[in-house]
Coordinates of C-alpha atoms in Angstrom, one line a residue:
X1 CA 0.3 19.2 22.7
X2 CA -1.1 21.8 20.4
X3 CA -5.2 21.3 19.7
X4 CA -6.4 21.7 16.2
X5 CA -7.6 24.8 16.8
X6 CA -4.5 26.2 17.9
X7 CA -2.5 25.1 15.3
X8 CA -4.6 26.8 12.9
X9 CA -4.3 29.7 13.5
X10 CA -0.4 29.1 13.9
X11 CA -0.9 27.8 10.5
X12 CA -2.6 31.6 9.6
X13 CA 0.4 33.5 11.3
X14 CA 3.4 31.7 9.7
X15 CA 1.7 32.4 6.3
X16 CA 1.1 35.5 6.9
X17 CA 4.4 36.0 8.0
X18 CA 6.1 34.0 5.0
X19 CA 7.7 32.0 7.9
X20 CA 7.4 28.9 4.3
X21 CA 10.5 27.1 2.5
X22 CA 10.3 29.7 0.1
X23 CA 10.2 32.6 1.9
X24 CA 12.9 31.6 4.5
X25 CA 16.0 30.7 1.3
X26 CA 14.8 34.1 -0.5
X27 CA 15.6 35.8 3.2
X28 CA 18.5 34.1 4.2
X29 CA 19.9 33.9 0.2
X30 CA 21.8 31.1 -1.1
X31 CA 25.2 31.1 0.9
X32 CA 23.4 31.7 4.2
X33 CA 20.6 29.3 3.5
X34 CA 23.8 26.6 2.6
X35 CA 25.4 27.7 6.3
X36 CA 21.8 26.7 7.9
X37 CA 21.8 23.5 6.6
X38 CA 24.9 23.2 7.9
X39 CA 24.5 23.9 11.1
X40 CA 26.2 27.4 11.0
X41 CA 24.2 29.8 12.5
X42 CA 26.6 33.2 12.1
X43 CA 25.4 33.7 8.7
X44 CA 22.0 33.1 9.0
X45 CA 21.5 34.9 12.3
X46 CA 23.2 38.0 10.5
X47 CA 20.6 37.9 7.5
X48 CA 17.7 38.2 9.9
X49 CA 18.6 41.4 11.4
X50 CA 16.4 43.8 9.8
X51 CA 14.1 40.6 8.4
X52 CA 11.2 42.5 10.7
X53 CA 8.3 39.6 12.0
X54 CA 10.1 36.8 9.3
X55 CA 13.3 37.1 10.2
X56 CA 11.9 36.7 14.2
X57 CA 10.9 33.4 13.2
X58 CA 13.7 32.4 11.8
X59 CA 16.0 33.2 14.9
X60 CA 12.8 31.6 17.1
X61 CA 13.0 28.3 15.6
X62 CA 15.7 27.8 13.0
X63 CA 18.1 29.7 15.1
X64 CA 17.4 28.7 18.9
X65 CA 17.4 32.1 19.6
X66 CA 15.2 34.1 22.2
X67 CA 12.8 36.3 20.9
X68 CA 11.4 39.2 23.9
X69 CA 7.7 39.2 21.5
X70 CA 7.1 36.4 19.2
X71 CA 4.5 37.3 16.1
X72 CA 2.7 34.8 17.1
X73 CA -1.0 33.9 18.7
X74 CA -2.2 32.9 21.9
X75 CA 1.7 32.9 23.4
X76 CA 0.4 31.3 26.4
X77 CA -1.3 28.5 24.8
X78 CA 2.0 28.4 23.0
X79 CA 3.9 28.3 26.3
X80 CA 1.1 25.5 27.7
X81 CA 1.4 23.0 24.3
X82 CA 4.9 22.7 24.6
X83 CA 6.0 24.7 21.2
X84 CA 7.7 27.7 23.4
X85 CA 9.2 28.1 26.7
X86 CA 9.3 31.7 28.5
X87 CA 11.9 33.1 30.5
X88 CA 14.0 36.3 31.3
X89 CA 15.1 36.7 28.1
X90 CA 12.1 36.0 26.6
X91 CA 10.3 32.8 24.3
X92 CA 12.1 29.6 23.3
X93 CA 11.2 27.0 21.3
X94 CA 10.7 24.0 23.0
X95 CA 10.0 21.8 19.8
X96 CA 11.7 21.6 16.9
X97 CA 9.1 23.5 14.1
X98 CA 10.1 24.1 11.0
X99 CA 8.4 24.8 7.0
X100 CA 8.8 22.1 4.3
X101 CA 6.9 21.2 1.4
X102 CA 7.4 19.9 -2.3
X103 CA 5.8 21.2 -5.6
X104 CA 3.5 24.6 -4.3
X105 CA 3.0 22.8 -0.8
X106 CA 3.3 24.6 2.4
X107 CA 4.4 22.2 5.1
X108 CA 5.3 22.2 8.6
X109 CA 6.5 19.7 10.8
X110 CA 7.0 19.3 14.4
X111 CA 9.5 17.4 16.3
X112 CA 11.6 17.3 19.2
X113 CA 14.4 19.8 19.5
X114 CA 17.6 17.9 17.7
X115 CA 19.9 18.7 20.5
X116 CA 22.4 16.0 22.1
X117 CA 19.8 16.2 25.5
X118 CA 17.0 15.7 23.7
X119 CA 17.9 13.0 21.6
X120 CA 18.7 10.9 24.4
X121 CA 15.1 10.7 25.3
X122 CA 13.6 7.4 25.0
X123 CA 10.5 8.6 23.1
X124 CA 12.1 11.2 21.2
X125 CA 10.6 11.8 18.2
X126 CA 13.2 12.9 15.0
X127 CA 12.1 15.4 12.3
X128 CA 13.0 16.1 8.6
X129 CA 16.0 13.7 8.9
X130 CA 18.4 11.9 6.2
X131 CA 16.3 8.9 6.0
X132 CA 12.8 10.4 6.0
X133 CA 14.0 12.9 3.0
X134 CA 15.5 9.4 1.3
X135 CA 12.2 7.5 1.6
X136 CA 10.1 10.3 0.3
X137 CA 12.3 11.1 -2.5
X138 CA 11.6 7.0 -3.8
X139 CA 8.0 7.4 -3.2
X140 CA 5.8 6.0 -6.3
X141 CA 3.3 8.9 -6.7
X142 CA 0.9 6.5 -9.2
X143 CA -2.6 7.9 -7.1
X144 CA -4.2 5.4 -5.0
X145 CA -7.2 5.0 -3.1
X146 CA -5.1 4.6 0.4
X147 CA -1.7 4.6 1.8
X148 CA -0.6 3.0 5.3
X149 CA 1.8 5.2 6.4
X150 CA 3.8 2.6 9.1
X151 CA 5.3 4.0 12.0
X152 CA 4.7 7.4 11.4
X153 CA 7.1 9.6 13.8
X154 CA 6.7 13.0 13.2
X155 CA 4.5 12.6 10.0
X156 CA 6.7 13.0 7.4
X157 CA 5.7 10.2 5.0
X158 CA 1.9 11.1 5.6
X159 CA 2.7 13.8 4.5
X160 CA 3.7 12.8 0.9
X161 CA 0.9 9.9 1.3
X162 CA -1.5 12.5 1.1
X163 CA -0.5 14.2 -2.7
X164 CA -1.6 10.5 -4.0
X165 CA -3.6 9.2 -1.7
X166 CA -7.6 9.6 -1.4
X167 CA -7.6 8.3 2.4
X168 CA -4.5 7.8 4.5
X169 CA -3.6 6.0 7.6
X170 CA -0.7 6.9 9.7
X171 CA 0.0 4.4 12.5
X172 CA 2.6 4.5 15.6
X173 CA 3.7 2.5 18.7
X174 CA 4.5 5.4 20.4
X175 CA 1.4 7.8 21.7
X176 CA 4.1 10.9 21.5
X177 CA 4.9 10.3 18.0
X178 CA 1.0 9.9 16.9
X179 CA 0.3 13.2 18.9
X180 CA 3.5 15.2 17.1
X181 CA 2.5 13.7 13.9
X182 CA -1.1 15.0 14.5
X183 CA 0.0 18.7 14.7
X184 CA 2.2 18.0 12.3
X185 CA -0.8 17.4 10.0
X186 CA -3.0 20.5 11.3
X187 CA 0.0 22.8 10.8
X188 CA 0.2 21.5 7.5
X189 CA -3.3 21.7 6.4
X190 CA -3.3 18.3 5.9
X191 CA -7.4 16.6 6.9
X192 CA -8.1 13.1 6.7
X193 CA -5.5 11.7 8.2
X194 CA -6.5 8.8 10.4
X195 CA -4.1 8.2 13.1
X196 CA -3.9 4.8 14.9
X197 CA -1.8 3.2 18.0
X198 CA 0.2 -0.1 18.2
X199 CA 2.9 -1.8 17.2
X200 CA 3.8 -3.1 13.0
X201 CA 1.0 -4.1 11.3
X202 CA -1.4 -4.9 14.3
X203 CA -3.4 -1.5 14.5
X204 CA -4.5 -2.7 10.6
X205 CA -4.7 -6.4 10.6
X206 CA -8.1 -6.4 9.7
X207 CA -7.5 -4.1 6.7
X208 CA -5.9 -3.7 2.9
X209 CA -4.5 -0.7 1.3
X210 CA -3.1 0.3 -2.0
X211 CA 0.3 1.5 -0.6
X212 CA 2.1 0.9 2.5
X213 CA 5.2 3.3 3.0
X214 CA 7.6 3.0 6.2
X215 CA 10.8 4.1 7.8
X216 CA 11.0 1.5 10.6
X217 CA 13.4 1.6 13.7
X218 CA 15.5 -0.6 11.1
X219 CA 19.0 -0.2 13.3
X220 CA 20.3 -3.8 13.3
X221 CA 21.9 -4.4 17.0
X222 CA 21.0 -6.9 19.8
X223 CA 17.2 -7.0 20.7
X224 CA 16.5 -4.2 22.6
X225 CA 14.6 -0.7 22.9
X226 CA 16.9 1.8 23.9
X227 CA 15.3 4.5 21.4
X228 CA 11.4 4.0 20.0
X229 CA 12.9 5.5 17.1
X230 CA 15.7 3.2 16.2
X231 CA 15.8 -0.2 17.9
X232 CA 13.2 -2.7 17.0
X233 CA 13.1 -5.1 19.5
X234 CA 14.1 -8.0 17.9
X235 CA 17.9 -8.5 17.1
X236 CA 19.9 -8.6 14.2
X237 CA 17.6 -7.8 11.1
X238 CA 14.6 -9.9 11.7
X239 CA 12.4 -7.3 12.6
X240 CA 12.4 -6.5 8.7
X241 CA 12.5 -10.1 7.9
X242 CA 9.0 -10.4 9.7
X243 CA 7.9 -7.0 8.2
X244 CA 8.3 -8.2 4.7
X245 CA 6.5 -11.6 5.5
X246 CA 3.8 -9.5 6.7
X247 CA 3.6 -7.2 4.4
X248 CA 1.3 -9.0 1.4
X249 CA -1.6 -9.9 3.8
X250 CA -2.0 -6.2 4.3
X251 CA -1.7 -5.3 0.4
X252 CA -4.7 -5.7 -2.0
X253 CA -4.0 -7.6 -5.3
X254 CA -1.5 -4.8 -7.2
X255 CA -0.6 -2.6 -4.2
X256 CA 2.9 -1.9 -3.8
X257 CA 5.3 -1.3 -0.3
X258 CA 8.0 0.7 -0.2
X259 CA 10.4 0.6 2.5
X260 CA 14.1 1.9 4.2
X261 CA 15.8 -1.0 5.9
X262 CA 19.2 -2.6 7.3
X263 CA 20.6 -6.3 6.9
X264 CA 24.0 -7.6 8.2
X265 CA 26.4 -9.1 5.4
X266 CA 27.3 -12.2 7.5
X267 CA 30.1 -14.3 6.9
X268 CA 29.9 -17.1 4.8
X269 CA 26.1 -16.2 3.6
X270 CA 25.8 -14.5 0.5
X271 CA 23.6 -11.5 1.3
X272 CA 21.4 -11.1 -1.6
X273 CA 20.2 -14.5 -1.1
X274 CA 19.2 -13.7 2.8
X275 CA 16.9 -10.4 1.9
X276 CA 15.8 -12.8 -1.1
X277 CA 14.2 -15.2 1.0
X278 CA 12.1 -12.4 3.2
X279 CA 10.2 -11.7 0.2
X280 CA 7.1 -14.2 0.4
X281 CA 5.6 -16.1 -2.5
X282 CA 3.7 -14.1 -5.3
X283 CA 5.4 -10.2 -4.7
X284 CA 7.7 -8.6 -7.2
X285 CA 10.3 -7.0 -5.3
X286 CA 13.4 -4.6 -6.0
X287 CA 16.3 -4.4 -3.3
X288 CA 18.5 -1.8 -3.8
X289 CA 21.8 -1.5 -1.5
X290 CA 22.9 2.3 -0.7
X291 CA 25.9 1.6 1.1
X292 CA 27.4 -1.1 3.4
X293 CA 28.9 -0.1 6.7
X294 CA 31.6 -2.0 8.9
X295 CA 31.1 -2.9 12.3
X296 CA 32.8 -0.4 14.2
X297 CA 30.8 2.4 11.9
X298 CA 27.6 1.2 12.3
X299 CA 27.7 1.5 16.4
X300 CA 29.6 4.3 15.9
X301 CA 27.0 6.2 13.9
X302 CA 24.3 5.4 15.3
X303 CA 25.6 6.2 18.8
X304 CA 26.7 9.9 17.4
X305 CA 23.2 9.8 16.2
X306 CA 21.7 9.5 20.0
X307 CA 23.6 12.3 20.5
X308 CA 26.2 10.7 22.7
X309 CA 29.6 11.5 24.1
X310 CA 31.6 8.4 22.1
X311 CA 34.5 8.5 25.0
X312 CA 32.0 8.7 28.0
X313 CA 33.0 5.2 29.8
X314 CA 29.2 4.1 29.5
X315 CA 29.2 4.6 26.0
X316 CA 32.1 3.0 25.4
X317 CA 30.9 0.2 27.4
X318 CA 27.6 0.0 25.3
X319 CA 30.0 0.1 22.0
X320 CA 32.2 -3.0 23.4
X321 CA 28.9 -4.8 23.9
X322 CA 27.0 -4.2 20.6
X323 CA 30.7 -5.0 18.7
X324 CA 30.4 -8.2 21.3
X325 CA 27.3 -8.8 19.4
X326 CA 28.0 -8.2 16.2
X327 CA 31.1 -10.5 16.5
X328 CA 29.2 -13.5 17.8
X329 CA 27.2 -13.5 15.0
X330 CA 29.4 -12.9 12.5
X331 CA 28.5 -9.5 10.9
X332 CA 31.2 -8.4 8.3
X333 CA 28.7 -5.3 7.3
X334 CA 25.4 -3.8 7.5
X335 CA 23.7 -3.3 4.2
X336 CA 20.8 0.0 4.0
X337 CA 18.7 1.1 1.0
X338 CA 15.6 0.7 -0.6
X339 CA 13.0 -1.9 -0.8
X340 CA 9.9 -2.1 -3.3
X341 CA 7.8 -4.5 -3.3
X342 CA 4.0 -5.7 -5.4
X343 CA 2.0 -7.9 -4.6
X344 CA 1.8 -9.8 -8.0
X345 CA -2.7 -9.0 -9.2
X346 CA -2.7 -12.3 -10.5
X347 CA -0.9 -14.1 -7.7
X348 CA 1.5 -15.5 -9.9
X349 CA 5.6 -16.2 -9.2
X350 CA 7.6 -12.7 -8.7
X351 CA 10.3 -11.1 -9.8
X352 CA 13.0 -10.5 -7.1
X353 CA 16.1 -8.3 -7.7
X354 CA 18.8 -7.4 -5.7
X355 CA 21.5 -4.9 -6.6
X356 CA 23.7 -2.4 -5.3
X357 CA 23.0 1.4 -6.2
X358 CA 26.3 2.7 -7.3
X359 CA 27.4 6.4 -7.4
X360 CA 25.6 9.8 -6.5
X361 CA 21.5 9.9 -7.3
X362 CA 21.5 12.3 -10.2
X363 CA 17.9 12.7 -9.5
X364 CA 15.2 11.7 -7.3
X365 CA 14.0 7.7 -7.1
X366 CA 10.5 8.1 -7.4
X367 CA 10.2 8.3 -11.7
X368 CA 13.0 5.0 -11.2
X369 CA 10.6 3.3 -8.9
X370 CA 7.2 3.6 -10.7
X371 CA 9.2 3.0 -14.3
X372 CA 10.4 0.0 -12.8
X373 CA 7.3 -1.5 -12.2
X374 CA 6.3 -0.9 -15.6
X375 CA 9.2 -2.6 -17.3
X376 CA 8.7 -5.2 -14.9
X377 CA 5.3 -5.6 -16.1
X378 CA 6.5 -4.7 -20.0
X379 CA 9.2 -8.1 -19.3
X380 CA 6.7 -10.4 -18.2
X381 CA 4.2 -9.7 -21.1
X382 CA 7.4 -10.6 -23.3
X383 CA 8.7 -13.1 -21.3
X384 CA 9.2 -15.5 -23.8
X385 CA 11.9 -15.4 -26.8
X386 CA 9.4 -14.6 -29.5
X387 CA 7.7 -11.8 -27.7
X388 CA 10.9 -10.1 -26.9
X389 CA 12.8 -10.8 -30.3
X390 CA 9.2 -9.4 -32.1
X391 CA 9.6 -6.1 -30.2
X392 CA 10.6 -3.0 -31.5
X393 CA 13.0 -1.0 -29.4
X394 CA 14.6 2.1 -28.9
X395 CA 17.6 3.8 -27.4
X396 CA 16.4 5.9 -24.3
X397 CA 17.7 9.6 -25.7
X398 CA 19.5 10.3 -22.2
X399 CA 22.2 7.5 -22.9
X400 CA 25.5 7.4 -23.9
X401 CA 28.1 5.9 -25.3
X402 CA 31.6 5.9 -23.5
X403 CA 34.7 4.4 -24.7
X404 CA 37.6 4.2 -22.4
X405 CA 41.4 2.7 -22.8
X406 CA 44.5 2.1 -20.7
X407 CA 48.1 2.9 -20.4
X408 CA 50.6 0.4 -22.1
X409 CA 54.3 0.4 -22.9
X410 CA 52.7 1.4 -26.9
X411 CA 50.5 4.1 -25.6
X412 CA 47.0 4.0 -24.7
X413 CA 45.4 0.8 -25.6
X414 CA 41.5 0.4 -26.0
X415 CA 40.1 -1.4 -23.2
X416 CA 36.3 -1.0 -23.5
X417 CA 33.0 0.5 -23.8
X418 CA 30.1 1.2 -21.4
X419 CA 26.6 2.6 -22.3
X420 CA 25.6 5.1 -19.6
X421 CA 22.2 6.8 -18.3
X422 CA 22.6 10.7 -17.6
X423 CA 19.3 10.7 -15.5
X424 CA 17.9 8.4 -12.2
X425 CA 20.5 6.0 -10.9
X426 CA 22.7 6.2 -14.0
X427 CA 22.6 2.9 -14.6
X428 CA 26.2 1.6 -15.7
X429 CA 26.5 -1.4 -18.5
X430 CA 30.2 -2.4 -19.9
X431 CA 29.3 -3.4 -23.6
X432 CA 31.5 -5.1 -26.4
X433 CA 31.1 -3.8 -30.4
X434 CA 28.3 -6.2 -31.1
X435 CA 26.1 -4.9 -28.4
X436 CA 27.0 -1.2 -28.9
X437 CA 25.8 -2.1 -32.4
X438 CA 22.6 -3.3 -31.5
X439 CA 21.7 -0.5 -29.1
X440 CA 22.9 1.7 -32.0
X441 CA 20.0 0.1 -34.3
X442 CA 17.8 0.5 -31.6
X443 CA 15.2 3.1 -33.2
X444 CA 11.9 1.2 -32.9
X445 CA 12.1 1.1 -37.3
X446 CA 12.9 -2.5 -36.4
X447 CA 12.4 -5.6 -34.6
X448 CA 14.4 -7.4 -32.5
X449 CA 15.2 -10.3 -34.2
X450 CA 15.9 -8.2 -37.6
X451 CA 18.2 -6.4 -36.0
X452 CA 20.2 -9.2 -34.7
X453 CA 20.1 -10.9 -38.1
X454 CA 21.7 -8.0 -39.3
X455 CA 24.4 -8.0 -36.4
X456 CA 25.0 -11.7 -37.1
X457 CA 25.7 -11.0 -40.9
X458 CA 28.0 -8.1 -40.2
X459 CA 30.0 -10.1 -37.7
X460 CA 30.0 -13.1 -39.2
X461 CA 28.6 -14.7 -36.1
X462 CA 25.7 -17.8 -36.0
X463 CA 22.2 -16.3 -35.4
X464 CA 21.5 -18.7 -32.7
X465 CA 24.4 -18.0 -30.7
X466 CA 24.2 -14.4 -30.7
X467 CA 20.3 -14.6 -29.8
X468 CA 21.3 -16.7 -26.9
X469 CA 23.8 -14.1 -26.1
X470 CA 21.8 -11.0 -26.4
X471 CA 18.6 -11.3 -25.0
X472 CA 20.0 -11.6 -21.2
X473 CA 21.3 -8.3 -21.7
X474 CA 18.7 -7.3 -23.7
X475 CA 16.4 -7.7 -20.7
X476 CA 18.6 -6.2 -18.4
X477 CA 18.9 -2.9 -21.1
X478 CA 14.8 -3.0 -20.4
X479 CA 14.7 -3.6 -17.0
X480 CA 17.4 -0.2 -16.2
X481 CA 15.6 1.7 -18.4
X482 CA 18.4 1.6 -21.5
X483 CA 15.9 0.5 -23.7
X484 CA 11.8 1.4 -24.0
X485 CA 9.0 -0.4 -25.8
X486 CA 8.8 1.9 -29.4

């Protein structure tokens, strides 16, 4: 693998170069750029022609293409690392390298190649993929003192760790990974880091941190290790059961994990209630369902993810004998998203939600996540009827109010209303006249309880009974971000 001494002065040519996220759209421009991402090359390949040194890199190792003369140092200690291979027709890449970076950062990471071949590899270590971009994207940047970055890979996550992060740890089971995620973090410019070997939580189970972030081999399937990457271990989803049992001895009071898993929807258990119980004793937690996949997609995907050829007989074999598995235990789905959980400061009961994320992300999780913690907070301060009905609140100014109706044989008939958000999840409520009322009055001139006074009088209901009926949804407003403290 590449030394730290190498890999800065790659670091040095590439910048030089403008071989960064920047400098590689504003050469390939906006339609090539979209054909690169996905996985055109025509387009891209013709926009590098007269790119000089840059547009060399590009075909090098965006491209797969052969290059006679790389602008790059020390080719032979390039050759010798395992970046490049040389040949007749000149240098390869041999690992995947490519620039990334958020805000004014200027990233690199390393990785294997993503070919069919490679992927295969038991060892193989995945770059900038679907699932490390997801995780990132949710990450609560609230600085910390230290972030446990769990099963590294490539480095990804560390990567992030480090914008909010005085010290972080990056840990991995697999020695490849940790050396890959180590040149990751030299290309990158990244110091500090302190790597560590071993599986889950043992590496650190002498130690606390403010933050633990991880994209665990989370692939539900029978217990075994076919990729380091994927497969757990343990079968089914207990891997992340244990994780999440785990987790709190490793947090100080306050510090917060934030997670990618899997669970199987299994017949005749209700599924929020199995990821409910994983969350031990004293942890706020928020579990938020992406997507739900059937049987026959989940081995599917994940098999096309390996890279392999889905009508080979001995994949079709390993198919029949992961649905074999998934039958006995009687999986209807597979659940993935997002898991955040606190250890509660005080060590008092938490909060545990579960709900499903409906629709496209409009925008990033991260604001969502760290906002949600401090409703969750916000609620518990006015957990009580008299806190919340003294409160003043107000209408968050990216809401709206949407009023829909239906076809009948006398034309279109009003069927309801729904306040939505226009930013994060857009968070969806259906809401009756009453309630559309009160969020109306919701300017933070008044409290709570005046407001609903006010409601009762002009709809000539009993204040009792509309307090019981509002406040539920009233905390739910809070808690989706609907309403904010005035």
């Amino acid at each position: 693998m590449l030394s730290p001494a190498l890999c800065a002065r790659l670091r040095d040519a590439l910048l030089d170069h403008g071989f960064t996220t920047t400098g590689v759209r504003d050469l390939l421009g906006h339609g090539a750029h979209a054909a690169l991402t996905r996985g055109e090359l025509e387009a891209p390949a013709r926009a590098t022609r007269e790119a000089g040194e840059l547009g060399a890199l590009v075909r090098l190792f965006l491209l797969g293409a052969a290059e006679e003369k790389p602008p790059l140092p020390a080719l032979d200690e390039l050759v010798s690392g395992g970046l490049l291979t040389a040949g007749p027709t000149g240098y390869r890449a041999a690992m995947d390298l490519r620039p990334y970076g958020e805000e004014e950062t200027d990233w690199y990471v390393l990785s294997d190649l993503d070919t069919p071949a490679a992927r295969q590899d038991r060892d193989h270590v995945t770059g900038v993929g679907g699932a490390s971009l997801t995780l990132a994207s949710s990450l609560v940047r609230t600085p910390v003192v230290d972030t446990l970055d769990l099963g590294t890979g490539c480095g990804v996550q560390a990567l992030h760790a480090s914008r909010f992060s005085a010290r972080v740890v990056a840990s991995d089971v697999a020695p490849r990974a940790l050396a890959v995620a180590r040149a990751t973090l030299a290309l990158s410019g990244v110091t500090g880091v302190e790597l560590v070997e071993g599986p889950w939580l043992a590496p650190v189970a002498d130690r606390e941190f403010d933050a633990i972030v991880s994209n665990p081999p989370f692939v539900p399937g029978p217990g075994r290790v076919e990729y380091v990457y994927r497969d757990s271990g343990r079968a089914g989803d207990a891997a992340l059961a244990g994780l999440l049992a785990d987790l709190p001895a490793r947090l100080r009071a306050g510090g917060r994990a934030q997670l990618l898993g899997s669970w199987l929807h299994v017949r005749g258990e209700d599924w929020p209630d199995r990821v409910r119980s994983w969350i031990p004793a004293g942890c706020d937690a928020w579990i938020l369902q992406r997507e739900v996949t059937d049987p026959a997609l989940h081995v599917g995907t994940w098999q096309r993810d390996a890279g392999l050829d889905l009508s080979a007989p001995a994949t079709r074999a390993a198919a029949s004998a992961w649905l074999d598995w998934l039958e006995a235990e009687r999986v209807e789905g597979v659940g993935f998203g997002f898991l955040l959980v606190r250890k509660r400061s005080d060590g008092g009961p938490g909060e545990i939600v579960v709900e499903d994320l409906q629709g496209e992300l409009a925008d990033p999780l991260n604001l969502e996540m760290a906002q949600w913690l401090d409703r969750m907070d916000w609620l518990r301060a006015h957990r009580s009827d008299d806190a919340l009905l003294g409160a003043r609140l107000r209408l968050a100014p990216t809401a709206t109010l949407e009023t829909y109706a239906t076809a009948s044989d006398e034309g279109w008939r009003d069927a309801g209303s729904a306040v939505v958000l226009a930013d994060g999840p857009q968070w969806r409520h259906e809401v009756d006249a009453p309630a559309a009322a009160l969020l109306a009055g919701c300017t933070g001139a008044l409290a709570l309880e005046e407001l609903i006074t006010l409601l009762a009088f002009a709809h000539d209901r009993p204040t009792d009974a509309l307090v019981a009926a509002t406040l539920p949804a009233v905390r739910e407003f809070v808690r989706h971000g609907v309403l904010v403290s005035a």
